[in-house]
CSV table of C-alpha atoms and ligand atoms in Angstrom, one decimal:
chain,number,residue,atom,x,y,z
A,7,UNK,CA,-0.2,0.0,0.0
A,8,UNK,CA,1.1,3.6,-0.6
A,9,UNK,CA,1.2,5.3,3.0
A,10,UNK,CA,2.4,8.4,4.2
A,11,UNK,CA,3.5,9.1,7.8
A,12,UNK,CA,3.7,12.9,9.0
A,13,UNK,CA,6.1,13.3,11.7
A,14,UNK,CA,9.6,11.9,11.7
A,15,UNK,CA,10.0,11.6,15.7
A,16,UNK,CA,10.3,8.5,17.8
A,17,UNK,CA,7.0,7.1,16.7
A,18,UNK,CA,6.6,8.4,13.0
A,19,UNK,CA,10.1,6.9,12.1
A,20,UNK,CA,9.6,3.7,13.5
A,21,UNK,CA,6.0,3.8,11.9
A,22,UNK,CA,7.5,4.5,8.6
A,23,UNK,CA,10.2,1.9,8.7
A,24,UNK,CA,8.0,-0.9,10.0
A,25,UNK,CA,5.4,-0.4,7.4
A,26,UNK,CA,8.3,-0.1,4.7
A,27,UNK,CA,10.1,-3.5,6.0
A,28,UNK,CA,6.6,-5.0,5.3
A,29,UNK,CA,6.8,-4.2,1.6
A,30,UNK,CA,4.5,-0.9,1.7
A,31,UNK,CA,5.6,2.2,0.0
A,32,UNK,CA,6.2,4.9,2.5
A,33,UNK,CA,6.9,8.5,2.2
A,34,UNK,CA,7.6,10.3,5.6
A,35,UNK,CA,7.5,13.8,6.0
A,36,UNK,CA,8.6,16.4,8.8
A,37,UNK,CA,8.2,20.1,8.8
A,38,UNK,CA,11.7,20.0,10.2
A,39,UNK,CA,14.1,20.3,7.0
A,40,UNK,CA,17.3,19.3,9.3
A,41,UNK,CA,15.8,16.2,10.3
A,42,UNK,CA,14.7,15.2,6.6
A,43,UNK,CA,18.1,16.2,5.4
A,44,UNK,CA,19.9,14.0,8.2
A,45,UNK,CA,17.4,11.1,7.2
A,46,UNK,CA,18.1,11.8,3.2
A,47,UNK,CA,21.8,11.3,4.2
A,48,UNK,CA,21.2,7.9,5.7
A,49,UNK,CA,21.7,9.0,9.3
A,50,UNK,CA,19.0,9.0,12.0
A,51,UNK,CA,18.3,11.9,14.3
A,52,UNK,CA,17.6,9.8,17.3
A,53,UNK,CA,18.9,6.6,18.9
A,54,UNK,CA,16.5,3.6,18.8
A,55,UNK,CA,18.4,0.2,18.6
A,56,UNK,CA,18.1,-1.3,15.1
A,57,UNK,CA,16.3,1.7,13.7
A,58,UNK,CA,19.1,2.7,11.3
A,59,UNK,CA,19.5,-0.6,9.8
A,60,UNK,CA,15.6,-0.6,8.9
A,61,UNK,CA,15.9,3.0,7.6
A,62,UNK,CA,19.1,2.4,5.3
A,63,UNK,CA,17.7,-1.0,3.6
A,64,UNK,CA,14.3,0.4,2.9
A,65,UNK,CA,15.5,3.5,1.6
A,66,UNK,CA,17.9,1.8,-0.5
A,67,UNK,CA,15.2,-0.6,-1.7
A,68,UNK,CA,13.3,2.7,-2.5
A,69,UNK,CA,10.4,1.7,-0.4
A,70,UNK,CA,11.3,4.4,2.3
A,71,UNK,CA,11.5,8.0,1.2
A,72,UNK,CA,11.7,11.4,3.3
A,73,UNK,CA,10.3,14.8,2.2
A,74,UNK,CA,9.5,18.3,3.9
A,75,UNK,CA,6.8,18.5,1.2
A,76,UNK,CA,3.5,17.6,2.6
A,77,UNK,CA,1.5,18.2,-0.7
A,78,UNK,CA,3.9,15.1,-2.4
A,79,UNK,CA,3.3,13.0,0.9
A,80,UNK,CA,-0.6,13.8,0.8
A,81,UNK,CA,-1.3,13.1,-2.9
A,82,UNK,CA,0.7,10.2,-3.5
A,83,UNK,CA,-0.5,8.0,-0.6
A,84,UNK,CA,-4.3,6.7,0.4
A,85,UNK,CA,-3.5,6.3,4.1
A,86,UNK,CA,-1.9,9.1,5.9
A,87,UNK,CA,-0.8,8.7,9.3
A,88,UNK,CA,-0.6,11.6,11.8
A,89,UNK,CA,2.6,11.0,14.1
A,90,UNK,CA,3.2,14.5,15.2
A,91,UNK,CA,3.9,15.8,18.6
A,92,UNK,CA,1.1,16.3,21.3
A,93,UNK,CA,2.8,17.8,24.2
A,94,UNK,CA,1.5,19.1,27.5
A,95,UNK,CA,-0.4,22.4,27.2
A,96,UNK,CA,-0.4,25.0,30.0
A,97,UNK,CA,-3.7,23.9,31.6
A,98,UNK,CA,-2.4,20.1,31.4
A,99,UNK,CA,-4.6,19.2,28.3
A,100,UNK,CA,-2.9,17.9,25.1
A,101,UNK,CA,-1.9,20.4,22.8
A,102,UNK,CA,-3.4,19.7,19.4
A,103,UNK,CA,-2.1,22.4,17.5
A,104,UNK,CA,0.3,20.3,15.3
A,105,UNK,CA,-2.2,17.8,14.8
A,106,UNK,CA,-4.9,20.1,14.1
A,107,UNK,CA,-2.4,22.0,11.5
A,108,UNK,CA,-1.6,19.1,9.8
A,109,UNK,CA,-5.4,17.7,9.2
A,110,UNK,CA,-6.0,21.4,8.0
A,111,UNK,CA,-3.2,21.2,5.6
A,112,UNK,CA,-4.3,17.9,4.4
A,113,UNK,CA,-7.5,19.5,3.9
A,114,UNK,CA,-6.0,21.8,1.5
A,115,UNK,CA,-3.9,19.5,-0.5
A,116,UNK,CA,-6.0,16.4,-0.8
A,117,UNK,CA,-6.9,15.3,-4.3
A,118,UNK,CA,-8.7,12.3,-3.8
A,119,UNK,CA,-10.3,9.6,-1.3
A,120,UNK,CA,-8.0,9.7,2.0
A,121,UNK,CA,-7.8,7.7,5.2
A,122,UNK,CA,-6.3,9.8,7.9
A,123,UNK,CA,-5.0,7.7,10.7
A,124,UNK,CA,-4.3,9.5,14.2
A,125,UNK,CA,-1.3,7.8,15.4
A,126,UNK,CA,-0.1,10.5,17.9
A,127,UNK,CA,-1.6,10.3,21.1
A,128,UNK,CA,-4.6,12.2,21.3
A,129,UNK,CA,-7.8,12.9,23.8
A,130,UNK,CA,-11.5,11.8,23.4
A,131,UNK,CA,-13.2,13.8,20.5
A,132,UNK,CA,-10.1,14.5,18.5
A,133,UNK,CA,-11.1,12.7,15.3
A,134,UNK,CA,-14.2,14.9,15.3
A,135,UNK,CA,-12.1,18.2,15.5
A,136,UNK,CA,-9.5,16.5,12.5
A,137,UNK,CA,-12.9,15.8,10.6
A,138,UNK,CA,-14.1,19.5,11.4
A,139,UNK,CA,-11.0,21.2,10.1
A,140,UNK,CA,-10.8,18.9,7.0
A,141,UNK,CA,-14.3,19.6,6.3
A,142,UNK,CA,-13.6,23.6,6.6
A,143,UNK,CA,-10.9,23.6,4.0
A,144,UNK,CA,-12.7,21.3,1.5
A,145,UNK,CA,-15.7,23.7,1.9
A,146,UNK,CA,-13.5,26.9,1.2
A,147,UNK,CA,-11.8,24.9,-1.9
A,148,UNK,CA,-15.5,24.0,-3.1
A,149,UNK,CA,-14.6,20.4,-3.1
A,150,UNK,CA,-16.7,17.4,-2.1
A,151,UNK,CA,-13.8,14.9,-1.4
A,152,UNK,CA,-14.2,11.6,0.9
A,153,UNK,CA,-12.2,10.9,3.7
A,154,UNK,CA,-12.3,8.6,7.0
A,155,UNK,CA,-10.6,9.5,10.4
A,156,UNK,CA,-9.3,6.4,11.9
A,157,UNK,CA,-7.7,6.3,15.6
A,158,UNK,CA,-4.8,4.0,15.7
A,159,UNK,CA,-3.0,4.5,18.8
A,160,UNK,CA,0.5,3.3,19.3
A,161,UNK,CA,1.7,1.5,22.2
A,162,UNK,CA,5.4,0.7,21.4
A,163,UNK,CA,8.3,1.5,23.9
A,164,UNK,CA,11.5,3.6,23.2
A,165,UNK,CA,14.7,1.4,23.2
A,166,UNK,CA,12.2,-1.8,22.0
A,167,UNK,CA,10.2,0.4,19.7
A,168,UNK,CA,11.1,-1.8,16.4
A,169,UNK,CA,10.2,-5.4,18.2
A,170,UNK,CA,7.2,-3.9,19.7
A,171,UNK,CA,5.9,-2.4,16.3
A,172,UNK,CA,6.8,-5.4,14.5
A,173,UNK,CA,5.2,-8.1,16.8
A,174,UNK,CA,2.9,-5.9,18.9
A,175,UNK,CA,0.5,-7.4,21.9
A,176,UNK,CA,-2.4,-5.9,20.0
A,177,UNK,CA,-3.4,-3.6,17.3
A,178,UNK,CA,-6.7,-1.1,18.3
A,179,UNK,CA,-8.1,0.4,15.4
A,180,UNK,CA,-10.9,3.2,16.1
A,181,UNK,CA,-13.3,3.1,13.2
A,182,UNK,CA,-16.7,3.8,12.1
A,183,UNK,CA,-16.7,2.2,8.8
A,184,UNK,CA,-16.4,-1.5,8.3
A,185,UNK,CA,-14.7,-1.1,4.8
A,186,UNK,CA,-11.9,1.4,6.4
A,187,UNK,CA,-11.7,-1.7,9.4
A,188,UNK,CA,-10.8,-4.1,6.6
A,189,UNK,CA,-8.4,-1.8,5.2
A,190,UNK,CA,-6.4,-1.4,8.1
A,191,UNK,CA,-6.7,-5.1,9.0
A,192,UNK,CA,-5.0,-5.8,5.5
A,193,UNK,CA,-2.4,-3.4,6.4
A,194,UNK,CA,-1.5,-4.7,9.9
A,195,UNK,CA,-2.4,-8.1,9.0
A,196,UNK,CA,1.6,-8.8,8.4
A,197,UNK,CA,2.2,-7.8,11.8
A,198,UNK,CA,-0.2,-10.2,13.5
A,199,UNK,CA,0.6,-13.5,12.0
A,200,UNK,CA,1.3,-14.8,15.5
A,201,UNK,CA,-2.4,-14.3,16.2
A,202,UNK,CA,-2.2,-11.2,18.4
A,203,UNK,CA,-5.4,-9.4,17.8
A,204,UNK,CA,-6.5,-6.4,15.5
A,205,UNK,CA,-9.3,-5.0,17.9
A,206,UNK,CA,-12.0,-2.8,16.2
A,207,UNK,CA,-13.7,-0.4,18.2
A,208,UNK,CA,-15.6,3.1,17.9
A,209,UNK,CA,-13.1,6.1,17.6
A,210,UNK,CA,-13.9,7.6,20.9
A,211,UNK,CA,-13.0,4.0,22.9
A,212,UNK,CA,-9.8,4.0,20.9
A,213,UNK,CA,-8.9,7.4,21.6
A,214,UNK,CA,-9.3,6.7,25.2
A,215,UNK,CA,-8.0,3.2,25.4
A,216,UNK,CA,-4.3,4.8,24.9
A,217,UNK,CA,-4.6,7.1,27.6
A,218,UNK,CA,-6.1,4.0,29.8
A,219,UNK,CA,-2.9,2.0,29.1
A,220,UNK,CA,-0.5,4.5,30.0
A,221,UNK,CA,-2.4,5.7,33.1
A,222,UNK,CA,-2.5,2.0,34.2
A,223,UNK,CA,1.3,1.4,33.8
A,224,UNK,CA,2.1,4.9,35.2
A,225,UNK,CA,-0.3,3.6,38.3
A,226,UNK,CA,1.4,0.5,38.6
A,227,UNK,CA,5.1,2.3,38.8
A,228,UNK,CA,3.5,4.7,41.7
A,229,UNK,CA,1.9,1.8,43.7
A,230,UNK,CA,5.3,-0.2,44.0
A,231,UNK,CA,6.9,3.6,45.0
A,232,UNK,CA,4.1,4.1,47.5
A,233,UNK,CA,5.1,0.5,49.0
A,234,UNK,CA,8.7,1.4,48.8
A,235,UNK,CA,7.9,4.6,51.1
A,236,UNK,CA,6.0,2.2,53.5
A,237,UNK,CA,8.9,-0.3,53.5
A,238,UNK,CA,11.5,2.6,54.3
A,239,UNK,CA,9.1,3.2,57.5
A,240,UNK,CA,8.6,-0.5,58.5
A,241,UNK,CA,11.7,-2.0,57.6
A,242,UNK,CA,10.3,-4.6,55.2
A,243,UNK,CA,12.3,-5.3,52.2
A,244,UNK,CA,10.9,-3.6,48.9
A,245,UNK,CA,12.5,-6.1,46.7
A,246,UNK,CA,11.4,-9.2,48.3
A,247,UNK,CA,8.0,-7.6,48.4
A,248,UNK,CA,8.4,-6.8,44.8
A,249,UNK,CA,8.9,-10.6,44.1
A,250,UNK,CA,6.4,-11.7,46.7
A,251,UNK,CA,3.5,-9.7,44.9
A,252,UNK,CA,5.2,-10.1,41.4
A,253,UNK,CA,4.9,-13.6,41.0
A,254,UNK,CA,1.0,-13.5,41.4
A,255,UNK,CA,-0.1,-13.6,37.6
A,256,UNK,CA,-2.9,-11.4,38.4
A,257,UNK,CA,-0.1,-8.6,39.5
A,258,UNK,CA,2.9,-9.6,37.4
A,259,UNK,CA,6.4,-8.2,37.6
A,260,UNK,CA,6.6,-5.6,35.0
A,261,UNK,CA,6.2,-2.2,35.9
A,262,UNK,CA,6.5,-3.2,39.2
A,263,UNK,CA,10.3,-1.6,40.0
A,264,UNK,CA,10.7,0.8,42.6
A,265,UNK,CA,12.7,4.0,41.5
A,266,UNK,CA,12.5,7.5,40.8
A,267,UNK,CA,9.2,7.4,39.1
A,268,UNK,CA,8.2,7.7,35.6
A,269,UNK,CA,9.2,10.1,33.0
A,270,UNK,CA,9.6,10.3,29.5
A,271,UNK,CA,7.5,11.8,26.5
A,272,UNK,CA,4.3,9.8,27.4
A,273,UNK,CA,3.2,8.9,30.8
A,274,UNK,CA,3.4,12.4,32.5
A,275,UNK,CA,1.7,14.4,29.8
A,276,UNK,CA,-0.8,11.5,29.0
A,277,UNK,CA,-1.6,11.2,32.9
A,278,UNK,CA,-2.1,15.1,33.0
A,279,UNK,CA,-4.3,15.1,29.6
A,280,UNK,CA,-6.6,12.4,30.9
A,281,UNK,CA,-6.9,14.1,34.4
A,282,UNK,CA,-8.0,17.1,32.2
A,283,UNK,CA,-10.0,15.0,30.3
A,284,UNK,CA,-12.2,13.6,33.0
A,285,UNK,CA,-12.2,17.2,34.8
A,286,UNK,CA,-13.9,18.6,31.8
A,287,UNK,CA,-16.5,15.9,31.8
A,288,UNK,CA,-17.0,17.3,35.6
A,289,UNK,CA,-15.2,13.9,37.2
A,290,UNK,CA,-12.5,13.9,39.8
A,291,UNK,CA,-10.0,11.0,38.9
A,292,UNK,CA,-8.7,10.5,42.4
A,293,UNK,CA,-6.7,7.4,41.7
A,294,UNK,CA,-4.7,9.2,38.8
A,295,UNK,CA,-4.3,12.6,40.8
A,296,UNK,CA,-2.6,10.5,43.6
A,297,UNK,CA,-0.4,8.4,41.1
A,298,UNK,CA,0.6,11.9,39.9
A,299,UNK,CA,1.4,13.2,43.1
A,300,UNK,CA,3.4,10.1,44.3
A,301,UNK,CA,5.4,10.2,41.0
A,302,UNK,CA,6.7,13.8,41.8
A,303,UNK,CA,7.1,13.3,45.3
A,304,UNK,CA,9.4,10.2,44.6
A,305,UNK,CA,12.3,12.9,43.1
A,306,UNK,CA,11.8,15.0,46.3
A,307,UNK,CA,12.2,12.0,48.5
A,308,UNK,CA,15.3,10.8,47.1
A,309,UNK,CA,16.8,14.5,47.2
A,310,UNK,CA,16.3,14.3,50.5
A,311,UNK,CA,17.9,11.0,51.3
A,312,UNK,CA,21.0,12.6,49.4
A,313,UNK,CA,20.6,15.9,51.5
A,314,UNK,CA,20.5,14.3,54.8
A,315,UNK,CA,23.4,12.0,54.1
A,316,UNK,CA,25.4,15.4,53.6
A,317,UNK,CA,23.8,17.0,56.9
A,318,UNK,CA,21.5,19.1,54.6
A,319,UNK,CA,24.5,21.1,52.9
A,320,UNK,CA,25.2,20.1,49.2
A,321,UNK,CA,27.6,23.4,48.6
A,322,UNK,CA,30.8,22.4,47.1
A,323,UNK,CA,30.2,18.8,47.2
A,324,UNK,CA,30.7,16.8,43.5
A,325,UNK,CA,28.4,14.0,42.4
A,326,UNK,CA,28.7,11.5,39.7
A,327,UNK,CA,25.5,11.0,37.7
A,328,UNK,CA,25.0,7.6,36.0
A,329,UNK,CA,22.1,7.8,33.4
A,330,UNK,CA,20.2,10.8,32.1
A,331,UNK,CA,17.9,9.4,29.5
A,332,UNK,CA,14.3,8.6,31.0
A,333,UNK,CA,15.1,5.0,30.8
A,334,UNK,CA,17.8,2.8,29.2
A,335,UNK,CA,18.3,2.4,25.5
A,336,UNK,CA,17.0,5.5,24.3
A,337,UNK,CA,18.7,9.1,24.1
A,338,UNK,CA,15.0,10.7,25.0
A,339,UNK,CA,15.7,13.1,28.1
A,340,UNK,CA,12.0,14.3,28.2
A,341,UNK,CA,11.0,14.6,31.7
A,342,UNK,CA,13.9,12.3,32.8
A,343,UNK,CA,14.1,12.3,36.6
A,344,UNK,CA,17.8,12.8,36.0
A,345,UNK,CA,17.1,16.3,34.9
A,346,UNK,CA,15.3,16.9,38.2
A,347,UNK,CA,18.0,15.8,40.3
A,348,UNK,CA,20.7,17.4,38.6
A,349,UNK,CA,18.7,21.1,38.7
A,350,UNK,CA,18.3,20.7,42.1
A,351,UNK,CA,21.9,19.7,43.0
A,352,UNK,CA,23.4,22.5,41.0
A,353,UNK,CA,20.7,25.1,42.5
A,354,UNK,CA,22.1,23.9,46.0
A,355,UNK,CA,25.8,24.7,44.9
A,356,UNK,CA,26.7,21.3,44.2
A,357,UNK,CA,29.2,20.3,41.0
A,358,UNK,CA,28.0,17.3,38.7
A,359,UNK,CA,30.1,14.8,36.5
A,360,UNK,CA,27.4,13.4,34.2
A,361,UNK,CA,27.6,10.0,32.1
A,362,UNK,CA,24.9,8.5,29.8
A,363,UNK,CA,25.8,6.2,27.0
A,364,UNK,CA,23.3,7.9,24.3
A,365,UNK,CA,21.9,11.0,26.1
A,366,UNK,CA,24.7,13.4,26.7
A,367,UNK,CA,24.2,15.5,23.5
A,368,UNK,CA,20.2,16.0,24.6
A,369,UNK,CA,21.4,16.6,28.1
A,370,UNK,CA,24.0,19.1,27.0
A,371,UNK,CA,21.6,21.4,24.8
A,372,UNK,CA,19.4,21.1,28.0
A,373,UNK,CA,21.7,22.3,30.4
A,374,UNK,CA,23.7,24.9,28.2
A,375,UNK,CA,26.9,26.3,29.1
A,376,UNK,CA,27.4,25.7,32.7
A,377,UNK,CA,30.6,25.1,34.4
A,378,UNK,CA,29.1,23.3,37.5
A,379,UNK,CA,28.2,20.3,35.1
A,380,UNK,CA,30.7,18.4,33.1
A,381,UNK,CA,29.8,15.5,30.9
A,382,UNK,CA,32.2,13.0,30.9
A,383,UNK,CA,32.6,10.1,28.3
A,384,UNK,CA,32.7,7.2,30.3
A,385,UNK,CA,31.1,5.7,33.7
A,386,UNK,CA,34.3,5.4,35.4
A,387,UNK,CA,35.8,8.9,34.5
A,388,UNK,CA,32.7,10.2,35.8
A,389,UNK,CA,33.5,8.8,39.4
A,390,UNK,CA,37.0,10.9,39.5
A,391,UNK,CA,36.9,12.6,42.8
A,392,UNK,CA,33.3,12.5,43.6
A,393,UNK,CA,31.7,12.5,47.0
A,394,UNK,CA,28.9,10.3,45.9
A,395,UNK,CA,27.5,8.4,42.8
A,396,UNK,CA,23.9,8.9,41.7
A,397,UNK,CA,22.1,6.4,39.6
A,398,UNK,CA,19.3,8.1,37.6
A,399,UNK,CA,18.8,5.4,34.7
A,400,UNK,CA,19.1,1.4,34.8
A,401,UNK,CA,21.3,0.9,31.7
A,402,UNK,CA,22.6,-2.6,31.6
A,403,UNK,CA,26.3,-1.5,31.9
A,404,UNK,CA,25.7,-0.2,35.5
A,405,UNK,CA,24.4,-3.2,36.7
A,406,UNK,CA,27.9,-5.5,37.0
A,407,UNK,CA,30.5,-2.4,37.5
A,408,UNK,CA,34.0,-3.2,38.8
A,409,UNK,CA,33.1,-1.9,42.7
A,410,UNK,CA,36.9,-1.8,43.5
A,411,UNK,CA,38.0,0.3,40.2
A,412,UNK,CA,35.1,2.6,41.4
A,413,UNK,CA,36.1,3.0,45.0
A,414,UNK,CA,39.4,3.9,43.9
A,415,UNK,CA,38.4,6.6,41.8
A,416,UNK,CA,35.7,8.1,44.4
A,417,UNK,CA,36.5,10.3,47.1
A,418,UNK,CA,34.1,8.5,49.2
A,419,UNK,CA,32.2,5.1,48.7
A,420,UNK,CA,28.9,6.4,48.8
A,421,UNK,CA,26.0,5.6,46.3
A,422,UNK,CA,22.5,6.7,45.9
A,423,UNK,CA,20.8,4.4,43.8
A,424,UNK,CA,17.5,5.6,42.5
A,425,UNK,CA,17.2,2.2,40.6
A,426,UNK,CA,17.7,-0.4,43.0
A,427,UNK,CA,20.4,-2.0,40.9
A,428,UNK,CA,22.7,-3.8,43.5
A,429,UNK,CA,22.1,-6.0,46.8
A,430,UNK,CA,22.3,-4.1,49.7
A,431,UNK,CA,24.2,-6.9,51.8
A,432,UNK,CA,26.7,-7.2,49.0
A,433,UNK,CA,27.5,-3.3,48.7
A,434,UNK,CA,27.8,-3.3,52.7
A,435,UNK,CA,30.5,-6.1,52.4
A,436,UNK,CA,32.2,-4.3,49.5
A,437,UNK,CA,32.6,-1.3,51.8
A,438,UNK,CA,30.0,1.2,50.0
A,439,UNK,CA,27.6,3.6,52.1
A,440,UNK,CA,24.4,2.4,49.9
A,441,UNK,CA,21.5,4.2,49.7
A,442,UNK,CA,18.5,3.2,47.5
A,443,UNK,CA,14.4,3.6,47.0
A,444,UNK,CA,12.9,2.0,50.2
A,445,UNK,CA,15.8,1.9,52.4
A,446,UNK,CA,15.1,2.1,56.2
A,447,UNK,CA,14.9,5.5,57.5
B,9,NAD,N1,7.7,8.3,21.9
B,9,NAD,C1,7.0,7.2,22.3
B,9,NAD,O1,7.3,6.5,23.1
B,9,NAD,C2,5.6,7.3,22.0
B,9,NAD,C3,4.8,6.1,22.1
B,9,NAD,C4,3.5,5.9,21.9
B,9,NAD,C5,3.0,7.3,21.2
B,9,NAD,N2,3.6,8.4,21.4
B,9,NAD,C6,3.0,9.4,20.9
B,9,NAD,O2,3.2,9.8,19.5
B,9,NAD,C7,3.1,11.1,19.1
B,9,NAD,C8,4.7,11.4,18.5
B,9,NAD,O3,5.7,11.4,19.4
B,9,NAD,P1,6.8,11.3,19.2
B,9,NAD,O4,7.6,10.7,20.6
B,9,NAD,O5,7.4,10.7,18.1
B,9,NAD,O6,7.3,13.0,19.2
B,9,NAD,P2,8.6,13.6,18.4
B,9,NAD,O7,8.6,15.1,19.0
B,9,NAD,O8,9.6,12.9,18.7
B,9,NAD,O9,8.1,13.8,17.1
B,9,NAD,C9,7.4,14.5,16.4
B,9,NAD,C10,7.9,15.0,15.1
B,9,NAD,O10,6.8,15.9,14.5
B,9,NAD,C11,7.3,16.9,13.5
B,9,NAD,N3,6.3,17.6,13.4
B,9,NAD,C12,5.7,18.9,14.1
B,9,NAD,N4,4.7,19.5,13.4
B,9,NAD,C13,4.8,19.0,12.3
B,9,NAD,C14,4.0,19.4,11.0
B,9,NAD,N5,3.0,20.4,11.1
B,9,NAD,N6,4.2,18.7,10.0
B,9,NAD,C15,5.2,17.7,9.9
B,9,NAD,N7,6.0,17.2,11.0
B,9,NAD,C16,5.8,17.9,12.0
B,9,NAD,C17,8.4,17.3,14.4
B,9,NAD,O11,9.5,17.9,13.6
B,9,NAD,C18,8.9,16.1,15.0
B,9,NAD,O12,9.9,15.5,14.0
B,9,NAD,C19,2.7,11.9,20.5
B,9,NAD,O13,1.3,12.2,20.4
B,9,NAD,C20,3.2,10.8,21.4
B,9,NAD,O14,2.5,10.9,22.8
B,9,NAD,C21,4.8,8.6,21.5
């Protein structure tokens, strides 16, 4: 099939590459000329394992192309995916300006029947808004072209995005016309050969399903963090508790790790947007509000632990930071807990030596030219003469480090582990003062 993907970000690029990999002819459009130039030159603007190979192969075999020309993308394709950003607006709602901008422009440029697919995460009612702005444009042009609007939320995870897209647990299609549902099933058929379902539902339910999925996962993270805080007071062991409940198949082990809370480009903004939607329908979602509040507190609790260990005064102290991205296997730092931790350390007069395998460039841009923060290109290099190490992201390479080497580099053997990577008993034997999430206070 001939497809257009509008937006070449984390979702758009993966969507484009995976559809091309299945033999479709895909044109990927972005408004950012630098991004498109990079892609045309065979480089990719983000870090996502495996993506570069997919993009190179499909570009060389002429199934995947990149453009800034929306008209070409729209006119050459039947199905058009909108995969632009939907950041948080000032009032917490999802900012739909980029989605509606694209829809309006499609209305201006379309020449034939089109299926418009919402791939971006958008609140209930967005498909209706997309339809309205497109109809307005067609009316202005005096054209009577037909089109359908489908909701097809994306559930991929950064870091394993290709695998998630190629072998999804399920595909959700929100669609009011059975013929369009059939077309979407045909498009996604090759991705569900292992019989994972394509679930067709009405548009509004599909729009809400994406938020419900993210809200559930975010709440699960806040749940285990709340329990970690109770462990810290009662002396119970959060690692054992996690195993004790996670082995119950009704509960499950995934998304049940105590830590610095969720970050990233999705959970925080999607929780806010869902709360906003509920409020606008006169419902107060108390569970979601609490999950949000617990998540924000989690970083403050960790900072408090650091301050207490240094008797409330961080001025002149130097900290190594391991991990800047919001989770491993990505260079994405949007809403990353590390940013909050570092900002507070700097504001309190501390110095920081930061290391991340992929996110140093993005973090460098975020903090600008600040002499109090150095980006060091090795995990051990970051430890030189520091008062303590702070672990913010659970990259695999941090799990089994050479502890003796670490001790020899650090001014004092102190670790604040925001991801509970190590066993407290072992750390004590190795001579580290080891703080972790849920440690007895
Ligand atoms: N990142 C994820 O893990 C993930 C997962 C599932 C769903 N989502 C959702 O997918 C959507 C996109 O997320 P993302 O992380 O890929 O965002 P992103 O910021 O990485 O990418 C968005 C892209 O859209 C482009 N763009 C903006 N306005 C445009 C326009 N008018 N025309 C063409 N291109 C335009 C930007 O230049 C950018 O390259 C969001 O709604 C997000 O919530 C993201």
